[in-house]
Short mmCIF file of C-alpha atoms in Angstrom, two decimals:
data_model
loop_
_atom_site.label_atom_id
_atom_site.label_comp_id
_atom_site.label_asym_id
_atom_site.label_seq_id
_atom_site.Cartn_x
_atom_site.Cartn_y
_atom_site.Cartn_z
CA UNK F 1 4.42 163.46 74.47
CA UNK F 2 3.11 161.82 71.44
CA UNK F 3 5.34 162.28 68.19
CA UNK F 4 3.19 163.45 64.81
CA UNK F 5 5.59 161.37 62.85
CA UNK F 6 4.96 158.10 64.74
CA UNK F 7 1.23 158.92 65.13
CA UNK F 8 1.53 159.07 61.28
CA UNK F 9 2.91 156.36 60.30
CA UNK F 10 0.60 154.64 62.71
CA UNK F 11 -2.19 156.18 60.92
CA UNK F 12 -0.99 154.83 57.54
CA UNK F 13 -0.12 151.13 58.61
CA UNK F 14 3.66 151.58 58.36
CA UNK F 15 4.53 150.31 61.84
CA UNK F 16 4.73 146.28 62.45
CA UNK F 17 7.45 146.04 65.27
CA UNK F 18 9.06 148.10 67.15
CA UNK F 19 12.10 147.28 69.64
CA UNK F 20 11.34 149.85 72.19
CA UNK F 21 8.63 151.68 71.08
CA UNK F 22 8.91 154.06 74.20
CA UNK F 23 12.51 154.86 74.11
CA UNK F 24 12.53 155.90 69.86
CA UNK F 25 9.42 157.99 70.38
CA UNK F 26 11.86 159.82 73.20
CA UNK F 27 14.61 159.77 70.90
CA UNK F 28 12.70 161.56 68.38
CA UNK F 29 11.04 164.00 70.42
CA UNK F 30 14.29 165.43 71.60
CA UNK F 31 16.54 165.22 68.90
CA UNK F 32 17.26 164.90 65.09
CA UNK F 33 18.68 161.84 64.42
CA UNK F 34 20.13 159.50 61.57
CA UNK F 35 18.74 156.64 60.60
CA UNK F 36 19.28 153.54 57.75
CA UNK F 37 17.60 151.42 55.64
CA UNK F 38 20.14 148.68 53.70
CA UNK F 39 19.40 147.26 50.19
CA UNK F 40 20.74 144.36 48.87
CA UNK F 41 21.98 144.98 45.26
CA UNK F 42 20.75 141.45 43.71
CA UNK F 43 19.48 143.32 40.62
CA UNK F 44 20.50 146.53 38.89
CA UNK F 45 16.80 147.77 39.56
CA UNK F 46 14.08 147.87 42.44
CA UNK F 47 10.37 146.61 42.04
CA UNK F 48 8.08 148.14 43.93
CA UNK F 49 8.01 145.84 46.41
CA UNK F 50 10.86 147.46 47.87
CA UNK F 51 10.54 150.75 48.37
CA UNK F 52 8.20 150.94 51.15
CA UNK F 53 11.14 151.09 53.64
CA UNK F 54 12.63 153.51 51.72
CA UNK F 55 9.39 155.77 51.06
CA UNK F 56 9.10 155.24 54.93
CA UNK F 57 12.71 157.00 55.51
CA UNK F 58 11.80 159.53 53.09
CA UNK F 59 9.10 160.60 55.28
CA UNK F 60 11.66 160.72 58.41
CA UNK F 61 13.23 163.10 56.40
CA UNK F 62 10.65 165.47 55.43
CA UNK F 63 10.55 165.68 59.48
CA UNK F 64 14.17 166.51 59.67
CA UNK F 65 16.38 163.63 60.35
CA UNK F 66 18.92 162.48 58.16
CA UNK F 67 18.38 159.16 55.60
CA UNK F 68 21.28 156.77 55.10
CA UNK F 69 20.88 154.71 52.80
CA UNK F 70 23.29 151.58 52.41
CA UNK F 71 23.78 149.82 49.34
CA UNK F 72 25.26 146.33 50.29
CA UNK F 73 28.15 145.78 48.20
CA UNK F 74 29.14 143.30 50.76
CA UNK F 75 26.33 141.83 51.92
CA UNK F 76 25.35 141.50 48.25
CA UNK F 77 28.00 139.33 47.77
CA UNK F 78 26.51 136.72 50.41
CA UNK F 79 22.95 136.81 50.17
CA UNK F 80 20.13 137.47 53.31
CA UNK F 81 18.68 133.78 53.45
CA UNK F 82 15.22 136.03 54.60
CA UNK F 83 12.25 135.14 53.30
CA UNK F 84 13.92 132.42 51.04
CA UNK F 85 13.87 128.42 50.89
CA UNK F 86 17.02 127.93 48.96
CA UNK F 87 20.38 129.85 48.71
CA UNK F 88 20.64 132.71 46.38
CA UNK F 89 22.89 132.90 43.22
CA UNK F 90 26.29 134.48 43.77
CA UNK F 91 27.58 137.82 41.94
CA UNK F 92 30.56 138.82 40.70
CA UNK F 93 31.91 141.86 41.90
CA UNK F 94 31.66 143.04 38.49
CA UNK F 95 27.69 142.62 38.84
CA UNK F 96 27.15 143.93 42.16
CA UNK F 97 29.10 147.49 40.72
CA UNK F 98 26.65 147.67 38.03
CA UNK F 99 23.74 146.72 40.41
CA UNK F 100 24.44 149.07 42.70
CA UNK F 101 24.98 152.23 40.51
CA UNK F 102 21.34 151.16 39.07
CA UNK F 103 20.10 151.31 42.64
CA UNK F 104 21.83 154.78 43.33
CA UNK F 105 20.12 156.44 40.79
CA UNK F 106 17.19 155.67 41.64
CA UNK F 107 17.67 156.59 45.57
CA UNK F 108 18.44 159.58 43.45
CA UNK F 109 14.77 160.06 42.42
CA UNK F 110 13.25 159.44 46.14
CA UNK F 111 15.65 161.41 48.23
CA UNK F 112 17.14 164.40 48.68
CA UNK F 113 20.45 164.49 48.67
CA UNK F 114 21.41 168.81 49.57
CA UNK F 115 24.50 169.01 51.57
CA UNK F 116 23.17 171.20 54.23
CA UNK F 117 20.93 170.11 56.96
CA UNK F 118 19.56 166.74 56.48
CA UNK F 119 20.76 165.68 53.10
CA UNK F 120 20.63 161.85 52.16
CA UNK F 121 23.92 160.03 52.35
CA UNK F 122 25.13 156.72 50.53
CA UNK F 123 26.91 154.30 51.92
CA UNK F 124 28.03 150.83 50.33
CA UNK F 125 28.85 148.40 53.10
CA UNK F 126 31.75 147.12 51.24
CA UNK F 127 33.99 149.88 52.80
CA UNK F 128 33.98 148.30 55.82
CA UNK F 129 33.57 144.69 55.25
CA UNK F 130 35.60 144.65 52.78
CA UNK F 131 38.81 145.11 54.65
CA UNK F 132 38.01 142.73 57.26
CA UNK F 133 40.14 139.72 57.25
CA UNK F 134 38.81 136.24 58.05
CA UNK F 135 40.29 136.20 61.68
CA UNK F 136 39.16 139.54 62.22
CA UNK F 137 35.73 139.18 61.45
CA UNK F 138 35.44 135.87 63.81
CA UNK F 139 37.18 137.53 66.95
CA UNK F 140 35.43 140.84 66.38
CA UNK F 141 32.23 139.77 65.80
CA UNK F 142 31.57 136.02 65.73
CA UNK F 143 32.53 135.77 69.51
CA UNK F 144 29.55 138.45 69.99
CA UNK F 145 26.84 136.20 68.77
CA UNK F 146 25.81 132.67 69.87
CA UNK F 147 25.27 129.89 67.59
CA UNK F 148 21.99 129.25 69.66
CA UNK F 149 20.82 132.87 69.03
CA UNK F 150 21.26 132.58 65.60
CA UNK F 151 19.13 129.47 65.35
CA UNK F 152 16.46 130.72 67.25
CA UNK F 153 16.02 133.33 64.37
CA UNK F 154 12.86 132.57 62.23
CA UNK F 155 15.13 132.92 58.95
CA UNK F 156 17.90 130.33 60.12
CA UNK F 157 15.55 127.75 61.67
CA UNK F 158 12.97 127.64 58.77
CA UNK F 159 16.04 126.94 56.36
CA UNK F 160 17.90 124.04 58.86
CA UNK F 161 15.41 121.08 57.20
CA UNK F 162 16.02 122.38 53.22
CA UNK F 163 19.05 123.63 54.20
CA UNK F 164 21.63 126.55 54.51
CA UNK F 165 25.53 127.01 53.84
CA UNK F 166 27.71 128.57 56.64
CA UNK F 167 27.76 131.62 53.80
CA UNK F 168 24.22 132.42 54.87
CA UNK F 169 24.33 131.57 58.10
CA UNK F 170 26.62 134.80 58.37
CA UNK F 171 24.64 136.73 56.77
CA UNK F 172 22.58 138.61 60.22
CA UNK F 173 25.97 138.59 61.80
CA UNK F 174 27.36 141.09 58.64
CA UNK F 175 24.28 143.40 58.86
CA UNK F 176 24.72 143.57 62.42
CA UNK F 177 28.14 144.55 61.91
CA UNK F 178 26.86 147.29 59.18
CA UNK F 179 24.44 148.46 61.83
CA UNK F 180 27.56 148.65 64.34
CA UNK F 181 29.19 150.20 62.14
CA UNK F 182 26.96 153.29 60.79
CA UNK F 183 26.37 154.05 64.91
CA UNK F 184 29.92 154.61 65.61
CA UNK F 185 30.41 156.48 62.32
CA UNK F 186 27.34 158.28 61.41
CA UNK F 187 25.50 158.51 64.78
CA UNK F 188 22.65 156.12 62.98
CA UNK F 189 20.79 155.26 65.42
CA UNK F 190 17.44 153.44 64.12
CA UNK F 191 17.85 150.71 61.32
CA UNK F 192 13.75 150.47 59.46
CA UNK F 193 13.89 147.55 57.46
CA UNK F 194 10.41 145.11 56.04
CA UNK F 195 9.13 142.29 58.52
CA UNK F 196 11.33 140.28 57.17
CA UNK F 197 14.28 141.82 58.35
CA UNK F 198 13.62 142.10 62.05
CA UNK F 199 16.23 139.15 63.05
CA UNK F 200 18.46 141.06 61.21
CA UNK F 201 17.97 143.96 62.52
CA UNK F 202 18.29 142.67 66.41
CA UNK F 203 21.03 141.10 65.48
CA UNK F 204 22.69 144.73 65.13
CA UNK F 205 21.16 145.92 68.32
CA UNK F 206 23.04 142.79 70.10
CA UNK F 207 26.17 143.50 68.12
CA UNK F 208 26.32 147.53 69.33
CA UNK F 209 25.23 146.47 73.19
CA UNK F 210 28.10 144.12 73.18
CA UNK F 211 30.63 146.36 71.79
CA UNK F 212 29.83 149.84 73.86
CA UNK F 213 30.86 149.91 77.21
CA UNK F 214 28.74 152.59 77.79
CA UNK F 215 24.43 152.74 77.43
CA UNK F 216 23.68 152.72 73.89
CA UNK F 217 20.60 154.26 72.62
CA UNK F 218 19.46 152.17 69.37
CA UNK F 219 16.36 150.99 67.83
CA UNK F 220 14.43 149.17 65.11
CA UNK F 221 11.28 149.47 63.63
CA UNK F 222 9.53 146.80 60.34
CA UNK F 223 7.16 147.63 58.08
CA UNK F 224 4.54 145.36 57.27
CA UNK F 225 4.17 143.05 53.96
CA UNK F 226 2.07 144.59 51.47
CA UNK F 227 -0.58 142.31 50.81
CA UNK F 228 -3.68 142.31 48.60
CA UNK F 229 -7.34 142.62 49.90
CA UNK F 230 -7.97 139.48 47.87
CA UNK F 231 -5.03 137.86 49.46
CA UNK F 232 -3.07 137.60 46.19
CA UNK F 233 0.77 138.98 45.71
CA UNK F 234 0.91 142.86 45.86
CA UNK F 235 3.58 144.12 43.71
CA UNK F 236 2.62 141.28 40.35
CA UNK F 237 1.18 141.48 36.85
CA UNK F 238 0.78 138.95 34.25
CA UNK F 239 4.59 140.55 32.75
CA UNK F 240 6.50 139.65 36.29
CA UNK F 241 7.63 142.12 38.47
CA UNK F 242 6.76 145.99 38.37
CA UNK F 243 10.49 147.32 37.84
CA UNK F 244 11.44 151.20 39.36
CA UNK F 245 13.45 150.84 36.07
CA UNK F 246 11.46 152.25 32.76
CA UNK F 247 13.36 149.68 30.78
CA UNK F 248 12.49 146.80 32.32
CA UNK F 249 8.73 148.75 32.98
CA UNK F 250 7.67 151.55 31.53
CA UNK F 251 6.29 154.42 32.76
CA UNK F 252 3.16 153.72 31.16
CA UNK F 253 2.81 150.13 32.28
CA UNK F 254 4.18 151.49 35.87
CA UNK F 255 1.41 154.12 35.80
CA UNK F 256 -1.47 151.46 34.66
CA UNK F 257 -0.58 149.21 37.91
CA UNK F 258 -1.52 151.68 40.07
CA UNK F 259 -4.42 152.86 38.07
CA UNK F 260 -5.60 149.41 38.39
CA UNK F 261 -5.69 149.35 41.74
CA UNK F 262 -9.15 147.95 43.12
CA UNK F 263 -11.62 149.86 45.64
CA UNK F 264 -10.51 147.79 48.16
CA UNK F 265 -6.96 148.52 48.04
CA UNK F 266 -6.51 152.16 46.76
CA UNK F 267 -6.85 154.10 50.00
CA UNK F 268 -4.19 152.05 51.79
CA UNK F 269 -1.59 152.15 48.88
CA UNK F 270 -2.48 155.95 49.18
CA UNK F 271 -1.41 155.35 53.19
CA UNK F 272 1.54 153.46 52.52
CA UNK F 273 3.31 155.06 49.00
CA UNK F 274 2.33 158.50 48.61
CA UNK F 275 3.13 161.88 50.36
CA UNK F 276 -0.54 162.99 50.13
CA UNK F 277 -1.69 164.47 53.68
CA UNK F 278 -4.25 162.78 55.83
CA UNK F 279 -6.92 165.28 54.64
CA UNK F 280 -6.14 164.76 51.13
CA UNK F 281 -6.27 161.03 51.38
CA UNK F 282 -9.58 160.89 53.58
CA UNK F 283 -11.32 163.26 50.93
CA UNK F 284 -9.93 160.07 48.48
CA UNK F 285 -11.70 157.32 50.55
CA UNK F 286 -15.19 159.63 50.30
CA UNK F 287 -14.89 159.63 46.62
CA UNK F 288 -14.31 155.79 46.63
CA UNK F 289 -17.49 155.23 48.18
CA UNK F 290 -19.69 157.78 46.75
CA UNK F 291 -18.41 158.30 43.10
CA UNK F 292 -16.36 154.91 42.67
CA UNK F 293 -17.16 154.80 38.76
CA UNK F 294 -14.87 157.86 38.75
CA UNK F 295 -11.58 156.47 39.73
CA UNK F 296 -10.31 159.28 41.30
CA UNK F 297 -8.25 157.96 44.26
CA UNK F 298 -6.56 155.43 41.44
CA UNK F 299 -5.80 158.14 39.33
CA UNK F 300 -4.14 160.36 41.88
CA UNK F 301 -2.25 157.09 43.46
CA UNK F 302 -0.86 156.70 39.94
CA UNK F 303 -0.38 160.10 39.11
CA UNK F 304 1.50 160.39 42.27
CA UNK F 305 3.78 157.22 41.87
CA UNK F 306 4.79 157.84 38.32
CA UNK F 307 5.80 161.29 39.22
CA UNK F 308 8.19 160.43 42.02
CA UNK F 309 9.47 157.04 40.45
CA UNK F 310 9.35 158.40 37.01
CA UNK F 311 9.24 162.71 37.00
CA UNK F 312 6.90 164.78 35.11
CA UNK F 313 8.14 163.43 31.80
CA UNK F 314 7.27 159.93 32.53
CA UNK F 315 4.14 161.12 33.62
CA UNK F 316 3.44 163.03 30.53
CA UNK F 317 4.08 160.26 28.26
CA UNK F 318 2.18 157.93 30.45
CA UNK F 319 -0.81 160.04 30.87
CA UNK F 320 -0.61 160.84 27.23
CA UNK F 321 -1.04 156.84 26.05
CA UNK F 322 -3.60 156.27 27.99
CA UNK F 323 -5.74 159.32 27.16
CA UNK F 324 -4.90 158.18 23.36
CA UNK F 325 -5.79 154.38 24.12
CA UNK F 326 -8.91 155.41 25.92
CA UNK F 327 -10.13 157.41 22.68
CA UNK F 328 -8.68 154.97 20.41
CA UNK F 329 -6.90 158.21 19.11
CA UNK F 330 -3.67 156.60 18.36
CA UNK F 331 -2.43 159.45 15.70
CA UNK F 332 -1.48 161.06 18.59
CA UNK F 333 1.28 158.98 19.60
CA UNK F 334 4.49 158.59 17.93
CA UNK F 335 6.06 155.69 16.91
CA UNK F 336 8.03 155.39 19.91
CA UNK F 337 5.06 155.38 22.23
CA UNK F 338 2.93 153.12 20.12
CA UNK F 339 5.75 150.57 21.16
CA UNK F 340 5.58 151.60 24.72
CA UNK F 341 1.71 151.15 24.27
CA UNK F 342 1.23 147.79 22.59
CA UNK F 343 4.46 146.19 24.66
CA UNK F 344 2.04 143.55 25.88
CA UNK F 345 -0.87 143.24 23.14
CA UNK F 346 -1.41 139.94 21.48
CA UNK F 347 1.27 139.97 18.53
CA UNK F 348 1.55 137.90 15.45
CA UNK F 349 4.77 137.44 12.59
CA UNK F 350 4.41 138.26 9.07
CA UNK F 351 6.57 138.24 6.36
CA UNK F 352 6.90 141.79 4.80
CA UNK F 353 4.88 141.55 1.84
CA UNK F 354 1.69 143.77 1.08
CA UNK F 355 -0.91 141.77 1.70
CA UNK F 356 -5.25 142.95 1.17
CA UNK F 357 -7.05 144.02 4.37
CA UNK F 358 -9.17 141.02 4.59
CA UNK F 359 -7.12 138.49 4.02
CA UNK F 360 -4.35 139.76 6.41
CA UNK F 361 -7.32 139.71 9.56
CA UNK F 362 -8.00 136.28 8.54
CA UNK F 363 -4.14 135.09 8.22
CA UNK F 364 -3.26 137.04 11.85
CA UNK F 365 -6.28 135.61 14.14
CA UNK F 366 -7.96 139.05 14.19
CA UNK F 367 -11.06 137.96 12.40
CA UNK F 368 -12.12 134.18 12.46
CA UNK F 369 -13.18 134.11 8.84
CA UNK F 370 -13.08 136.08 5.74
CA UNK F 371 -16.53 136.90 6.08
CA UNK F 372 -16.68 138.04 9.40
CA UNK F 373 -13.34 140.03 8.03
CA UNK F 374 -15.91 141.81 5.36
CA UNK F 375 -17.98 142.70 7.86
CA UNK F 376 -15.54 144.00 10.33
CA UNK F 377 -14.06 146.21 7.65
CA UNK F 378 -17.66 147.51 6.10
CA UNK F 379 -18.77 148.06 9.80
CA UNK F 380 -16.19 150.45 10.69
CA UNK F 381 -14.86 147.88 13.47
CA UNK F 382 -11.23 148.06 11.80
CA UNK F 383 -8.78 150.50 12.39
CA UNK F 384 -4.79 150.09 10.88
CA UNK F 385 -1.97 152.59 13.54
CA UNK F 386 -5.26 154.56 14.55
CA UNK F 387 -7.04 155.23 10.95
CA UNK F 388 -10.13 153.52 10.01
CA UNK F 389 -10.23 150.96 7.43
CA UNK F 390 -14.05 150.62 5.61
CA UNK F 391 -12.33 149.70 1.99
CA UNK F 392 -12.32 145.97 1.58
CA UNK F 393 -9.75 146.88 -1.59
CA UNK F 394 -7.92 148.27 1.12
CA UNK F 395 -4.23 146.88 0.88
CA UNK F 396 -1.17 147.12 3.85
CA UNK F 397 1.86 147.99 2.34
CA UNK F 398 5.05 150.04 3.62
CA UNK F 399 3.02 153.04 4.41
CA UNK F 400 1.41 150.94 6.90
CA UNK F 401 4.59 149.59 8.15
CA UNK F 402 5.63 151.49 10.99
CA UNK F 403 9.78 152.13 10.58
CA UNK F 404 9.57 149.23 8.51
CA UNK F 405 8.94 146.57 11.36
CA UNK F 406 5.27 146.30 12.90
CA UNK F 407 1.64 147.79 12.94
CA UNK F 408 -1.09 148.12 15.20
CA UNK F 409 -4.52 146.60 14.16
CA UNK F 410 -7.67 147.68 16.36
CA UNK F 411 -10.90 145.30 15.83
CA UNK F 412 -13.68 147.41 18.17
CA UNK F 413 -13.40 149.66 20.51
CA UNK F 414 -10.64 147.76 22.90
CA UNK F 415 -9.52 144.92 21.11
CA UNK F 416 -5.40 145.70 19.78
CA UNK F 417 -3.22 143.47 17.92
CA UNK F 418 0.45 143.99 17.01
CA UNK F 419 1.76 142.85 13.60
CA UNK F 420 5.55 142.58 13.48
CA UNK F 421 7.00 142.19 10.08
CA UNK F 422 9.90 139.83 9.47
#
């Protein structure tokens, strides 16, 4: 019998490989069962590039089985050579601490973490492989895997010509232990990981066949890479990286990512990040091809991923700038927001000193002249933290001086500048 869950995430492009795709759509039809996704805590925050695995065991969840999440504290400490041409950077354990609380809270956000029933657990593979001694971890485990095996895997081999320490090299053999590991312990029975990880993750099923006498009954499933429908990066803007963290980017930047989204993309980021049913996203495709100037399926994909990355606050605020940006109504913001708002605007350094309208457009590259300045200010085209400006007299001064330090100069409808005062 088919399994709605499967036939779902068919449906929305989440399945790239499975090991047995028979024997987990069994599984799942006759019982509720654990299952883990590991992250590597490299950096205190997630982009968004990795959260597809985890949105994808948040959806096993909603069906009843039980997330569990693994935080490598361990694993961290090595680095996966997957998907890399050179060997990572190695953290203290004093970093990976403060990486991996970051990543806890927000597997806070996307999970739910109730006692009862099928409540999200966390797990930090340090534990475990932390207490293993050198000798232990080579008769335990390194007598389970050949060195031919390993360099069969499409991770080692591409690495042999550039390069790759014995560190690395280890580094399948530890997640297979972690996979080992979480079956004995937590009955986890299906590791999901991203394409990449898929010699990772057979590595565990060899690891648990080798150490059970009896049948064992594990799987695992990868996710596809993201990719763009023009074939560039998913997951990049012009600023780097778009950060789960609101310091790094905020929810306002976070929200315009996905509100950018082109035609050609929306309805399978609607597939692949949000919670929206099949109906729901289907009536979404419609309105991309018969009312595209309307943006509706962007606006709901954002609306929807700022709300679970960011709650209803961040959505607020978000929604709130751009409404204010898109009416050039920028007295409804406060100060705090502009700054949110104008984080990556064109920005110039003055001294503080008051300075006349015309000849401040000229001195910060606004206006190309002082009389195209005149005319921009008698037109109406210049507007000083969201008031108008038609007085050439017109002088900036500390009132203009947002707490003391910059001001935002529109010229036109869409054209911003920041002027920081030093």
């Amino acid at each position: 019998m088919a399994n709605p869950l499967i036939e779902d995430l068919q449906w929305r492009g989440l399945l790239y490989q499975q090991t047995d795709a028979e024997g987990m759509e069994q599984l799942l039809n006759s019982e509720k069962v654990s299952l883990y996704v590991g992250v590597d805590p490299t950096a205190d925050s997630m982009h968004i590039g990795h959260i597809v695995p985890l949105l994808t065991l948040r959806r096993f969840q909603q069906a009843g089985h039980r997330p569990v999440l693994l935080v490598g504290g361990a694993t961290g400490m090595i680095g996966d050579p997957s998907g890399r041409s050179t060997e990572r950077n190695l953290l203290t354990e004093e970093q990976i601490a403060h990486n991996v609380a970051g990543l806890k809270a927000q597997m806070e956000r996307i999970f739910d973490f109730g006692k009862d029933g099928n409540g999200a657990i966390l797990v930090n593979n340090h534990d475990w492989v932390g207490k293993l001694s050198v000798i232990d971890f080579l008769r335990d485990y390194g007598k389970l895997v050949n060195v031919n095996y390993l360099l069969a895997k499409d991770t080692i081999a591409s690495r042999l010509e550039t390069g790759i320490s014995f560190t690395e090299f280890t580094y399948t053999i530890l997640q297979g232990l972690d996979f080992n590991y979480l079956y004995d312990h937590h009955n986890v029975k299906i590791q999901v990981g991203g394409s990449d990880q898929w010699g990772n993750i057979t590595t565990g099923l060899e690891v648990i066949r080798k150490t059970h006498e009896e049948e064992t009954n594990a799987f695992g499933i990868t996710i596809p890479l993201v990719t763009k429908a023009d074939g560039t990066k998913f997951g990049k803007t012009a600023g780097g990286a778009v950060w789960l963290d609101p310091e790094k980017t905020s929810p306002y930047e976070f929200y315009q990512f996905w509100v950018n989204a082109a035609d050609a993309d929306v309805v399978k980021y609607l597939k692949i990040f949000t919670f929206l049913s099949r109906e729901e996203i289907e009536a979404l495709e419609t309105a991309v091809e018969e009312e595209p100037h309307l943006r509706k399926a962007q606006k709901t994909l954002a609306s929807e991923m700022t709300k679970l990355i960011h709650g209803e606050e961040g959505l607020e605020q978000a929604e709130k700038i751009t409404a204010a940006l898109f009416s050039g109504d920028l007295k409804a913001l406060s100060v705090e927001e502009m700054k949110v708002a104008f984080a990556g605007v064109p920005s110039i350094e003055l001294p503080k000193e008051d300075k006349n309208i015309v000849e401040l457009l000229v001195e910060a590259n606004i206006s190309s002249s002082k009389r195209q300045a005149r005319e921009d200010v008698t037109n109406g085209a210049i507007s000083v933290n969201g008031e108008k400006v038609t007085d050439l007299e017109y002088t900036i001064d500390a009132k203009d001086r947002l707490e003391d330090a910059f001001a935002i100069i529109r010229r036109g409808k869409k054209k911003y500048h920041m002027l920081k005062f030093i």
